[in-house]
Amino acid sequence: LKVFQEVRHNLRARLEVGYRHGEFRGADQTQDDLTAGAAVEYLINRHLAAELGYTFRNRDATNALDEFTAHQVGIALIA
């Protein structure tokens, strides 16, 4: 699920959340993935924008080697 909102004429915000459950045939294994994130995009001019974003990911699994938690921050120039 993603939600976009124009905060001002040159500033946009995005919020997102997602969930996925996976079961594997032939193996008694499952994975549950949770993703959440937010980003702000600043329109510098008609042809250039800058974006700052954050994403959180978490996986719970029956196999401990498949589990992880990740925090990701990104900065981008979009032409």
PDB file of N, CA and C in Angstrom:
ATOM      1  N   LEU A   1       0.852  -1.165   0.000  1.00  0.00           N
ATOM      2  CA  LEU A   1       0.000   0.000   0.000  1.00  0.00           C
ATOM      3  C   LEU A   1       0.894   1.223   0.000  1.00  0.00           C
ATOM      4  N   LYS A   2       0.670   2.136  -0.938  1.00  0.00           N
ATOM      5  CA  LYS A   2       1.435   3.378  -1.005  1.00  0.00           C
ATOM      6  C   LYS A   2       0.479   4.555  -1.019  1.00  0.00           C
ATOM      7  N   VAL A   3       0.870   5.612  -0.317  1.00  0.00           N
ATOM      8  CA  VAL A   3       0.090   6.837  -0.288  1.00  0.00           C
ATOM      9  C   VAL A   3       1.014   7.977  -0.686  1.00  0.00           C
ATOM     10  N   PHE A   4       0.585   8.757  -1.677  1.00  0.00           N
ATOM     11  CA  PHE A   4       1.326   9.927  -2.128  1.00  0.00           C
ATOM     12  C   PHE A   4       0.541  11.173  -1.737  1.00  0.00           C
ATOM     13  N   GLN A   5       1.252  12.210  -1.305  1.00  0.00           N
ATOM     14  CA  GLN A   5       0.585  13.449  -0.927  1.00  0.00           C
ATOM     15  C   GLN A   5       1.429  14.632  -1.381  1.00  0.00           C
ATOM     16  N   GLU A   6       0.802  15.580  -2.048  1.00  0.00           N
ATOM     17  CA  GLU A   6       1.487  16.815  -2.402  1.00  0.00           C
ATOM     18  C   GLU A   6       1.357  17.756  -1.218  1.00  0.00           C
ATOM     19  N   VAL A   7       2.481  18.040  -0.561  1.00  0.00           N
ATOM     20  CA  VAL A   7       2.490  18.889   0.626  1.00  0.00           C
ATOM     21  C   VAL A   7       2.431  20.360   0.227  1.00  0.00           C
ATOM     22  N   ARG A   8       3.235  20.721  -0.758  1.00  0.00           N
ATOM     23  CA  ARG A   8       3.247  22.063  -1.354  1.00  0.00           C
ATOM     24  C   ARG A   8       3.414  21.872  -2.851  1.00  0.00           C
ATOM     25  N   HIS A   9       3.429  22.945  -3.594  1.00  0.00           N
ATOM     26  CA  HIS A   9       3.550  22.818  -5.051  1.00  0.00           C
ATOM     27  C   HIS A   9       4.882  22.205  -5.479  1.00  0.00           C
ATOM     28  N   ASN A  10       5.905  22.278  -4.630  1.00  0.00           N
ATOM     29  CA  ASN A  10       7.216  21.736  -4.975  1.00  0.00           C
ATOM     30  C   ASN A  10       7.700  20.663  -3.992  1.00  0.00           C
ATOM     31  N   LEU A  11       6.786  20.128  -3.167  1.00  0.00           N
ATOM     32  CA  LEU A  11       7.170  19.138  -2.159  1.00  0.00           C
ATOM     33  C   LEU A  11       6.124  18.030  -2.113  1.00  0.00           C
ATOM     34  N   ARG A  12       6.591  16.789  -2.335  1.00  0.00           N
ATOM     35  CA  ARG A  12       5.700  15.631  -2.294  1.00  0.00           C
ATOM     36  C   ARG A  12       6.201  14.639  -1.262  1.00  0.00           C
ATOM     37  N   ALA A  13       5.260  13.932  -0.632  1.00  0.00           N
ATOM     38  CA  ALA A  13       5.604  12.931   0.378  1.00  0.00           C
ATOM     39  C   ALA A  13       5.003  11.586  -0.021  1.00  0.00           C
ATOM     40  N   ARG A  14       5.678  10.510   0.411  1.00  0.00           N
ATOM     41  CA  ARG A  14       5.203   9.152   0.120  1.00  0.00           C
ATOM     42  C   ARG A  14       5.360   8.301   1.369  1.00  0.00           C
ATOM     43  N   LEU A  15       4.323   7.563   1.707  1.00  0.00           N
ATOM     44  CA  LEU A  15       4.356   6.581   2.781  1.00  0.00           C
ATOM     45  C   LEU A  15       3.980   5.234   2.182  1.00  0.00           C
ATOM     46  N   GLU A  16       4.638   4.177   2.626  1.00  0.00           N
ATOM     47  CA  GLU A  16       4.307   2.853   2.111  1.00  0.00           C
ATOM     48  C   GLU A  16       4.476   1.796   3.191  1.00  0.00           C
ATOM     49  N   VAL A  17       3.656   0.773   3.096  1.00  0.00           N
ATOM     50  CA  VAL A  17       3.738  -0.364   4.005  1.00  0.00           C
ATOM     51  C   VAL A  17       3.356  -1.612   3.218  1.00  0.00           C
ATOM     52  N   GLY A  18       4.029  -2.714   3.507  1.00  0.00           N
ATOM     53  CA  GLY A  18       3.730  -3.953   2.799  1.00  0.00           C
ATOM     54  C   GLY A  18       3.972  -5.169   3.679  1.00  0.00           C
ATOM     55  N   TYR A  19       3.269  -6.239   3.367  1.00  0.00           N
ATOM     56  CA  TYR A  19       3.413  -7.497   4.093  1.00  0.00           C
ATOM     57  C   TYR A  19       3.316  -8.640   3.090  1.00  0.00           C
ATOM     58  N   ARG A  20       4.150  -9.656   3.272  1.00  0.00           N
ATOM     59  CA  ARG A  20       4.103 -10.838   2.402  1.00  0.00           C
ATOM     60  C   ARG A  20       4.368 -12.072   3.246  1.00  0.00           C
ATOM     61  N   HIS A  21       3.562 -13.103   3.008  1.00  0.00           N
ATOM     62  CA  HIS A  21       3.743 -14.394   3.676  1.00  0.00           C
ATOM     63  C   HIS A  21       4.065 -15.423   2.598  1.00  0.00           C
ATOM     64  N   GLY A  22       5.127 -16.175   2.801  1.00  0.00           N
ATOM     65  CA  GLY A  22       5.522 -17.192   1.839  1.00  0.00           C
ATOM     66  C   GLY A  22       5.647 -18.557   2.476  1.00  0.00           C
ATOM     67  N   GLU A  23       5.092 -19.572   1.783  1.00  0.00           N
ATOM     68  CA  GLU A  23       5.243 -20.969   2.196  1.00  0.00           C
ATOM     69  C   GLU A  23       5.880 -21.724   1.038  1.00  0.00           C
ATOM     70  N   PHE A  24       6.808 -22.600   1.339  1.00  0.00           N
ATOM     71  CA  PHE A  24       7.568 -23.276   0.300  1.00  0.00           C
ATOM     72  C   PHE A  24       7.150 -24.736   0.200  1.00  0.00           C
ATOM     73  N   ARG A  25       6.813 -25.149  -1.012  1.00  0.00           N
ATOM     74  CA  ARG A  25       6.406 -26.536  -1.259  1.00  0.00           C
ATOM     75  C   ARG A  25       7.584 -27.477  -1.050  1.00  0.00           C
ATOM     76  N   GLY A  26       7.293 -28.638  -0.484  1.00  0.00           N
ATOM     77  CA  GLY A  26       8.327 -29.642  -0.282  1.00  0.00           C
ATOM     78  C   GLY A  26       9.217 -29.384   0.917  1.00  0.00           C
ATOM     79  N   ALA A  27       9.048 -28.245   1.528  1.00  0.00           N
ATOM     80  CA  ALA A  27       9.845 -27.916   2.724  1.00  0.00           C
ATOM     81  C   ALA A  27       8.898 -27.285   3.735  1.00  0.00           C
ATOM     82  N   ASP A  28       9.136 -27.561   4.968  1.00  0.00           N
ATOM     83  CA  ASP A  28       8.289 -27.007   6.026  1.00  0.00           C
ATOM     84  C   ASP A  28       8.862 -25.666   6.458  1.00  0.00           C
ATOM     85  N   GLN A  29       8.864 -24.705   5.508  1.00  0.00           N
ATOM     86  CA  GLN A  29       9.449 -23.402   5.786  1.00  0.00           C
ATOM     87  C   GLN A  29       8.469 -22.300   5.403  1.00  0.00           C
ATOM     88  N   THR A  30       8.475 -21.244   6.205  1.00  0.00           N
ATOM     89  CA  THR A  30       7.664 -20.057   5.908  1.00  0.00           C
ATOM     90  C   THR A  30       8.518 -18.810   6.115  1.00  0.00           C
ATOM     91  N   GLN A  31       8.102 -17.738   5.451  1.00  0.00           N
ATOM     92  CA  GLN A  31       8.740 -16.435   5.617  1.00  0.00           C
ATOM     93  C   GLN A  31       7.661 -15.379   5.690  1.00  0.00           C
ATOM     94  N   ASP A  32       7.818 -14.446   6.614  1.00  0.00           N
ATOM     95  CA  ASP A  32       6.932 -13.298   6.738  1.00  0.00           C
ATOM     96  C   ASP A  32       7.772 -12.039   6.597  1.00  0.00           C
ATOM     97  N   ASP A  33       7.463 -11.245   5.569  1.00  0.00           N
ATOM     98  CA  ASP A  33       8.207 -10.015   5.295  1.00  0.00           C
ATOM     99  C   ASP A  33       7.327  -8.805   5.586  1.00  0.00           C
ATOM    100  N   LEU A  34       7.887  -7.844   6.328  1.00  0.00           N
ATOM    101  CA  LEU A  34       7.230  -6.578   6.601  1.00  0.00           C
ATOM    102  C   LEU A  34       8.120  -5.467   6.074  1.00  0.00           C
ATOM    103  N   THR A  35       7.532  -4.553   5.315  1.00  0.00           N
ATOM    104  CA  THR A  35       8.260  -3.426   4.753  1.00  0.00           C
ATOM    105  C   THR A  35       7.491  -2.151   5.066  1.00  0.00           C
ATOM    106  N   ALA A  36       8.217  -1.106   5.463  1.00  0.00           N
ATOM    107  CA  ALA A  36       7.612   0.202   5.703  1.00  0.00           C
ATOM    108  C   ALA A  36       8.609   1.266   5.273  1.00  0.00           C
ATOM    109  N   GLY A  37       8.097   2.363   4.749  1.00  0.00           N
ATOM    110  CA  GLY A  37       9.011   3.405   4.307  1.00  0.00           C
ATOM    111  C   GLY A  37       8.334   4.742   4.157  1.00  0.00           C
ATOM    112  N   ALA A  38       9.182   5.760   4.034  1.00  0.00           N
ATOM    113  CA  ALA A  38       8.714   7.126   3.830  1.00  0.00           C
ATOM    114  C   ALA A  38       9.741   7.855   2.993  1.00  0.00           C
ATOM    115  N   ALA A  39       9.270   8.811   2.196  1.00  0.00           N
ATOM    116  CA  ALA A  39      10.178   9.603   1.372  1.00  0.00           C
ATOM    117  C   ALA A  39       9.585  10.987   1.169  1.00  0.00           C
ATOM    118  N   VAL A  40      10.486  11.945   0.963  1.00  0.00           N
ATOM    119  CA  VAL A  40      10.100  13.316   0.640  1.00  0.00           C
ATOM    120  C   VAL A  40      10.834  13.681  -0.646  1.00  0.00           C
ATOM    121  N   GLU A  41      10.108  14.234  -1.593  1.00  0.00           N
ATOM    122  CA  GLU A  41      10.688  14.642  -2.881  1.00  0.00           C
ATOM    123  C   GLU A  41      10.511  16.146  -3.048  1.00  0.00           C
ATOM    124  N   TYR A  42      11.622  16.836  -3.283  1.00  0.00           N
ATOM    125  CA  TYR A  42      11.621  18.284  -3.480  1.00  0.00           C
ATOM    126  C   TYR A  42      11.860  18.570  -4.956  1.00  0.00           C
ATOM    127  N   LEU A  43      10.931  19.273  -5.579  1.00  0.00           N
ATOM    128  CA  LEU A  43      11.051  19.613  -6.994  1.00  0.00           C
ATOM    129  C   LEU A  43      11.888  20.889  -7.113  1.00  0.00           C
ATOM    130  N   ILE A  44      13.112  20.744  -7.602  1.00  0.00           N
ATOM    131  CA  ILE A  44      14.025  21.877  -7.737  1.00  0.00           C
ATOM    132  C   ILE A  44      13.585  22.779  -8.880  1.00  0.00           C
ATOM    133  N   ASN A  45      13.273  22.168 -10.021  1.00  0.00           N
ATOM    134  CA  ASN A  45      12.696  22.879 -11.165  1.00  0.00           C
ATOM    135  C   ASN A  45      11.891  21.866 -11.980  1.00  0.00           C
ATOM    136  N   ARG A  46      11.475  22.223 -13.175  1.00  0.00           N
ATOM    137  CA  ARG A  46      10.633  21.328 -13.979  1.00  0.00           C
ATOM    138  C   ARG A  46      11.346  20.038 -14.375  1.00  0.00           C
ATOM    139  N   HIS A  47      12.669  20.046 -14.361  1.00  0.00           N
ATOM    140  CA  HIS A  47      13.430  18.905 -14.873  1.00  0.00           C
ATOM    141  C   HIS A  47      14.275  18.187 -13.817  1.00  0.00           C
ATOM    142  N   LEU A  48      14.290  18.685 -12.591  1.00  0.00           N
ATOM    143  CA  LEU A  48      15.180  18.111 -11.585  1.00  0.00           C
ATOM    144  C   LEU A  48      14.494  18.070 -10.216  1.00  0.00           C
ATOM    145  N   ALA A  49      14.665  16.935  -9.523  1.00  0.00           N
ATOM    146  CA  ALA A  49      14.100  16.771  -8.179  1.00  0.00           C
ATOM    147  C   ALA A  49      15.123  16.063  -7.296  1.00  0.00           C
ATOM    148  N   ALA A  50      15.016  16.284  -5.996  1.00  0.00           N
ATOM    149  CA  ALA A  50      15.852  15.605  -5.014  1.00  0.00           C
ATOM    150  C   ALA A  50      14.932  14.831  -4.083  1.00  0.00           C
ATOM    151  N   GLU A  51      15.360  13.615  -3.713  1.00  0.00           N
ATOM    152  CA  GLU A  51      14.534  12.773  -2.851  1.00  0.00           C
ATOM    153  C   GLU A  51      15.358  12.249  -1.684  1.00  0.00           C
ATOM    154  N   LEU A  52      14.733  12.233  -0.507  1.00  0.00           N
ATOM    155  CA  LEU A  52      15.305  11.651   0.692  1.00  0.00           C
ATOM    156  C   LEU A  52      14.312  10.619   1.192  1.00  0.00           C
ATOM    157  N   GLY A  53      14.781   9.378   1.395  1.00  0.00           N
ATOM    158  CA  GLY A  53      13.862   8.320   1.793  1.00  0.00           C
ATOM    159  C   GLY A  53      14.448   7.380   2.833  1.00  0.00           C
ATOM    160  N   TYR A  54      13.548   6.674   3.509  1.00  0.00           N
ATOM    161  CA  TYR A  54      13.912   5.694   4.527  1.00  0.00           C
ATOM    162  C   TYR A  54      13.049   4.454   4.319  1.00  0.00           C
ATOM    163  N   THR A  55      13.661   3.269   4.420  1.00  0.00           N
ATOM    164  CA  THR A  55      12.931   2.010   4.306  1.00  0.00           C
ATOM    165  C   THR A  55      13.358   1.071   5.432  1.00  0.00           C
ATOM    166  N   PHE A  56      12.369   0.430   6.038  1.00  0.00           N
ATOM    167  CA  PHE A  56      12.585  -0.580   7.068  1.00  0.00           C
ATOM    168  C   PHE A  56      12.088  -1.911   6.522  1.00  0.00           C
ATOM    169  N   ARG A  57      12.894  -2.960   6.654  1.00  0.00           N
ATOM    170  CA  ARG A  57      12.487  -4.306   6.229  1.00  0.00           C
ATOM    171  C   ARG A  57      12.789  -5.286   7.351  1.00  0.00           C
ATOM    172  N   ASN A  58      11.853  -6.198   7.566  1.00  0.00           N
ATOM    173  CA  ASN A  58      12.028  -7.232   8.579  1.00  0.00           C
ATOM    174  C   ASN A  58      11.491  -8.550   8.025  1.00  0.00           C
ATOM    175  N   ARG A  59      12.271  -9.613   8.187  1.00  0.00           N
ATOM    176  CA  ARG A  59      11.832 -10.941   7.762  1.00  0.00           C
ATOM    177  C   ARG A  59      11.939 -11.890   8.942  1.00  0.00           C
ATOM    178  N   ASP A  60      10.823 -12.545   9.248  1.00  0.00           N
ATOM    179  CA  ASP A  60      10.791 -13.638  10.206  1.00  0.00           C
ATOM    180  C   ASP A  60      10.628 -14.918   9.406  1.00  0.00           C
ATOM    181  N   ALA A  61      11.412 -15.940   9.739  1.00  0.00           N
ATOM    182  CA  ALA A  61      11.384 -17.182   8.970  1.00  0.00           C
ATOM    183  C   ALA A  61      11.586 -18.377   9.898  1.00  0.00           C
ATOM    184  N   THR A  62      11.130 -19.530   9.413  1.00  0.00           N
ATOM    185  CA  THR A  62      11.350 -20.747  10.192  1.00  0.00           C
ATOM    186  C   THR A  62      12.831 -21.132  10.176  1.00  0.00           C
ATOM    187  N   ASN A  63      13.554 -20.775   9.134  1.00  0.00           N
ATOM    188  CA  ASN A  63      14.998 -20.985   9.049  1.00  0.00           C
ATOM    189  C   ASN A  63      15.681 -19.709   9.547  1.00  0.00           C
ATOM    190  N   ALA A  64      16.399 -19.803  10.643  1.00  0.00           N
ATOM    191  CA  ALA A  64      17.010 -18.620  11.258  1.00  0.00           C
ATOM    192  C   ALA A  64      17.994 -17.905  10.335  1.00  0.00           C
ATOM    193  N   LEU A  65      18.605 -18.629   9.384  1.00  0.00           N
ATOM    194  CA  LEU A  65      19.548 -17.998   8.457  1.00  0.00           C
ATOM    195  C   LEU A  65      18.854 -17.066   7.460  1.00  0.00           C
ATOM    196  N   ASP A  66      17.553 -17.203   7.288  1.00  0.00           N
ATOM    197  CA  ASP A  66      16.799 -16.354   6.364  1.00  0.00           C
ATOM    198  C   ASP A  66      16.249 -15.098   7.033  1.00  0.00           C
ATOM    199  N   GLU A  67      16.376 -14.978   8.344  1.00  0.00           N
ATOM    200  CA  GLU A  67      15.824 -13.829   9.056  1.00  0.00           C
ATOM    201  C   GLU A  67      16.768 -12.633   8.979  1.00  0.00           C
ATOM    202  N   PHE A  68      16.186 -11.429   8.894  1.00  0.00           N
ATOM    203  CA  PHE A  68      16.995 -10.218   8.933  1.00  0.00           C
ATOM    204  C   PHE A  68      16.120  -9.015   9.248  1.00  0.00           C
ATOM    205  N   THR A  69      16.784  -7.942   9.655  1.00  0.00           N
ATOM    206  CA  THR A  69      16.183  -6.627   9.817  1.00  0.00           C
ATOM    207  C   THR A  69      17.110  -5.640   9.138  1.00  0.00           C
ATOM    208  N   ALA A  70      16.554  -4.741   8.334  1.00  0.00           N
ATOM    209  CA  ALA A  70      17.373  -3.784   7.600  1.00  0.00           C
ATOM    210  C   ALA A  70      16.766  -2.390   7.684  1.00  0.00           C
ATOM    211  N   HIS A  71      17.638  -1.410   7.824  1.00  0.00           N
ATOM    212  CA  HIS A  71      17.266   0.002   7.789  1.00  0.00           C
ATOM    213  C   HIS A  71      18.050   0.622   6.638  1.00  0.00           C
ATOM    214  N   GLN A  72      17.356   1.278   5.717  1.00  0.00           N
ATOM    215  CA  GLN A  72      18.026   1.842   4.536  1.00  0.00           C
ATOM    216  C   GLN A  72      17.619   3.289   4.366  1.00  0.00           C
ATOM    217  N   VAL A  73      18.622   4.156   4.203  1.00  0.00           N
ATOM    218  CA  VAL A  73      18.388   5.572   3.944  1.00  0.00           C
ATOM    219  C   VAL A  73      18.971   5.873   2.571  1.00  0.00           C
ATOM    220  N   GLY A  74      18.215   6.624   1.772  1.00  0.00           N
ATOM    221  CA  GLY A  74      18.688   6.935   0.430  1.00  0.00           C
ATOM    222  C   GLY A  74      18.483   8.395   0.067  1.00  0.00           C
ATOM    223  N   ILE A  75      19.393   8.906  -0.736  1.00  0.00           N
ATOM    224  CA  ILE A  75      19.299  10.251  -1.295  1.00  0.00           C
ATOM    225  C   ILE A  75      19.443  10.108  -2.801  1.00  0.00           C
ATOM    226  N   ALA A  76      18.575  10.792  -3.547  1.00  0.00           N
ATOM    227  CA  ALA A  76      18.617  10.651  -5.006  1.00  0.00           C
ATOM    228  C   ALA A  76      18.374  11.994  -5.683  1.00  0.00           C
ATOM    229  N   LEU A  77      19.002  12.172  -6.827  1.00  0.00           N
ATOM    230  CA  LEU A  77      18.676  13.261  -7.750  1.00  0.00           C
ATOM    231  C   LEU A  77      17.950  12.620  -8.918  1.00  0.00           C
ATOM    232  N   ILE A  78      16.802  13.164  -9.266  1.00  0.00           N
ATOM    233  CA  ILE A  78      15.955  12.597 -10.316  1.00  0.00           C
ATOM    234  C   ILE A  78      15.840  13.607 -11.437  1.00  0.00           C
ATOM    235  N   ALA A  79      16.263  13.210 -12.625  1.00  0.00           N
ATOM    236  CA  ALA A  79      16.207  14.113 -13.777  1.00  0.00           C
ATOM    237  C   ALA A  79      15.072  13.723 -14.707  1.00  0.00           C
TER     238      ALA A  79
END
